[in-house]
């Protein structure tokens, strides 16, 4: 499938702004309330999955920095594809640990699925519309 599809650059910018917002807010939340994040991880149905990656408190702080830094990078359009890849990879263990155990009808699970879809647009296409620096 190599049919070219025209997309309005402004719509790409608006998607990047709205998509990055959730990562920036989540990153700030992780950094301002690491104890709350630690508690959520420990109380999650699949908390054992997160523990494979390390101490829940450290994971909360590290994920906060990743979400904040690469959320801002996505917002600005700086290394957009790489920012989306890193956010995508960070979102996988968060989704499995926190969202998967609550069932298929759990709204926040589908919010994360939608986030994966938005990130995939930037990973697969790397649109350069309204970007500060994007190679």
Tab-separated table of C-alpha atoms in Angstrom:
chain	number	residue	atom	x	y	z
A	1	UNK	CA	0.000	0.000	0.000
A	2	UNK	CA	1.937	2.988	-1.172
A	3	UNK	CA	-0.925	5.282	-2.068
A	4	UNK	CA	-0.150	8.789	-0.833
A	5	UNK	CA	-2.731	10.459	1.385
A	6	UNK	CA	-2.825	14.215	1.798
A	7	UNK	CA	-3.133	15.439	5.385
A	8	UNK	CA	-3.527	19.034	6.426
A	9	UNK	CA	-0.419	20.131	8.350
A	10	UNK	CA	-2.529	22.047	10.870
A	11	UNK	CA	-4.389	18.845	11.789
A	12	UNK	CA	-1.038	17.143	12.414
A	13	UNK	CA	0.011	20.017	14.684
A	14	UNK	CA	-3.282	19.874	16.595
A	15	UNK	CA	-2.964	16.097	17.039
A	16	UNK	CA	0.602	16.510	18.265
A	17	UNK	CA	-0.476	19.179	20.783
A	18	UNK	CA	-3.435	17.223	22.129
A	19	UNK	CA	-1.580	13.905	22.191
A	20	UNK	CA	1.460	15.321	23.949
A	21	UNK	CA	-0.671	16.999	26.608
A	22	UNK	CA	-1.589	13.765	28.351
A	23	UNK	CA	2.058	12.678	28.534
A	24	UNK	CA	3.193	16.031	29.904
A	25	UNK	CA	0.472	16.113	32.559
A	26	UNK	CA	1.111	12.472	33.519
A	27	UNK	CA	4.860	13.137	33.755
A	28	UNK	CA	4.331	16.126	36.043
A	29	UNK	CA	1.898	14.081	38.132
A	30	UNK	CA	4.425	11.230	38.491
A	31	UNK	CA	7.128	13.659	39.617
A	32	UNK	CA	4.952	15.634	42.042
A	33	UNK	CA	3.346	12.574	43.624
A	34	UNK	CA	5.751	9.617	43.358
A	35	UNK	CA	4.246	7.986	46.458
A	36	UNK	CA	0.821	7.929	44.804
A	37	UNK	CA	2.290	6.374	41.668
A	38	UNK	CA	4.119	3.787	43.766
A	39	UNK	CA	0.852	2.950	45.549
A	40	UNK	CA	-1.027	2.581	42.234
A	41	UNK	CA	1.657	0.244	40.898
A	42	UNK	CA	1.669	-1.869	44.065
A	43	UNK	CA	-2.146	-2.093	44.135
A	44	UNK	CA	-2.505	-2.845	40.417
A	45	UNK	CA	-3.793	-6.262	39.356
A	46	UNK	CA	-0.583	-6.946	37.422
A	47	UNK	CA	1.883	-5.303	39.783
A	48	UNK	CA	4.184	-8.309	39.363
A	49	UNK	CA	4.761	-7.275	35.751
A	50	UNK	CA	6.042	-3.861	36.845
A	51	UNK	CA	8.285	-5.395	39.486
A	52	UNK	CA	10.154	-7.207	36.700
A	53	UNK	CA	11.438	-3.782	35.651
A	54	UNK	CA	12.549	-2.663	39.121
A	55	UNK	CA	11.488	-0.855	42.260
A	56	UNK	CA	7.994	0.700	41.817
A	57	UNK	CA	9.067	3.998	43.395
A	58	UNK	CA	12.062	4.351	41.067
A	59	UNK	CA	9.919	3.290	38.089
A	60	UNK	CA	7.378	5.985	38.924
A	61	UNK	CA	10.018	8.704	39.013
A	62	UNK	CA	11.829	7.470	35.888
A	63	UNK	CA	8.600	7.161	33.948
A	64	UNK	CA	7.683	10.670	35.090
A	65	UNK	CA	10.855	12.095	33.575
A	66	UNK	CA	10.401	10.094	30.362
A	67	UNK	CA	6.755	11.136	29.980
A	68	UNK	CA	7.562	14.787	30.652
A	69	UNK	CA	10.702	15.104	28.508
A	70	UNK	CA	9.421	13.188	25.496
A	71	UNK	CA	5.922	14.654	25.840
A	72	UNK	CA	7.484	18.125	25.502
A	73	UNK	CA	9.667	16.899	22.643
A	74	UNK	CA	6.572	15.561	20.854
A	75	UNK	CA	4.741	18.821	21.493
A	76	UNK	CA	7.537	20.873	19.946
A	77	UNK	CA	8.105	18.475	17.067
A	78	UNK	CA	11.697	17.780	18.034
A	79	UNK	CA	12.717	14.266	16.963
A	80	UNK	CA	9.017	13.491	16.663
A	81	UNK	CA	9.365	9.862	15.560
A	82	UNK	CA	11.879	9.033	18.312
A	83	UNK	CA	9.757	10.787	20.923
A	84	UNK	CA	6.718	8.793	19.828
A	85	UNK	CA	8.681	5.520	19.899
A	86	UNK	CA	9.956	6.166	23.424
A	87	UNK	CA	6.501	7.181	24.661
A	88	UNK	CA	5.000	4.098	22.987
A	89	UNK	CA	7.505	1.788	24.676
A	90	UNK	CA	6.967	3.522	28.038
A	91	UNK	CA	3.194	3.209	27.714
A	92	UNK	CA	3.306	-0.578	27.205
A	93	UNK	CA	4.289	-1.561	30.789
A	94	UNK	CA	2.067	1.183	32.212
A	95	UNK	CA	-0.908	-0.186	30.288
A	96	UNK	CA	-0.210	-3.813	31.194
A	97	UNK	CA	0.426	-3.052	34.869
A	98	UNK	CA	-2.301	-0.517	35.589
A	99	UNK	CA	-5.034	-0.977	32.967
A	100	UNK	CA	-5.113	-4.599	31.772
A	101	UNK	CA	-6.290	-6.153	35.015
A	102	UNK	CA	-9.485	-4.118	35.086
A	103	UNK	CA	-11.080	-5.869	32.113
A	104	UNK	CA	-11.677	-5.190	28.450
A	105	UNK	CA	-14.534	-2.758	29.142
A	106	UNK	CA	-12.365	-0.506	31.327
A	107	UNK	CA	-12.372	3.009	29.814
A	108	UNK	CA	-8.771	3.974	30.675
A	109	UNK	CA	-7.554	0.851	28.855
A	110	UNK	CA	-9.169	2.123	25.659
A	111	UNK	CA	-7.771	5.594	26.287
A	112	UNK	CA	-4.316	4.008	26.225
A	113	UNK	CA	-5.206	2.085	23.057
A	114	UNK	CA	-6.139	5.419	21.458
A	115	UNK	CA	-2.824	6.891	22.650
A	116	UNK	CA	-1.010	3.971	20.994
A	117	UNK	CA	-2.857	4.783	17.771
A	118	UNK	CA	-1.899	8.446	17.892
A	119	UNK	CA	1.725	7.605	18.591
A	120	UNK	CA	1.731	5.090	15.726
A	121	UNK	CA	0.753	7.864	13.322
A	122	UNK	CA	3.937	9.734	14.247
A	123	UNK	CA	6.072	6.583	14.317
A	124	UNK	CA	4.980	5.299	10.916
A	125	UNK	CA	4.735	8.611	9.080
A	126	UNK	CA	7.046	11.044	10.902
A	127	UNK	CA	5.101	14.077	9.641
A	128	UNK	CA	7.228	17.196	9.671
A	129	UNK	CA	4.394	19.731	9.670
A	130	UNK	CA	4.981	22.626	12.038
A	131	UNK	CA	7.991	20.932	13.665
A	132	UNK	CA	10.934	22.750	15.218
A	133	UNK	CA	13.433	20.021	14.301
A	134	UNK	CA	12.483	16.726	12.773
A	135	UNK	CA	14.779	14.505	10.752
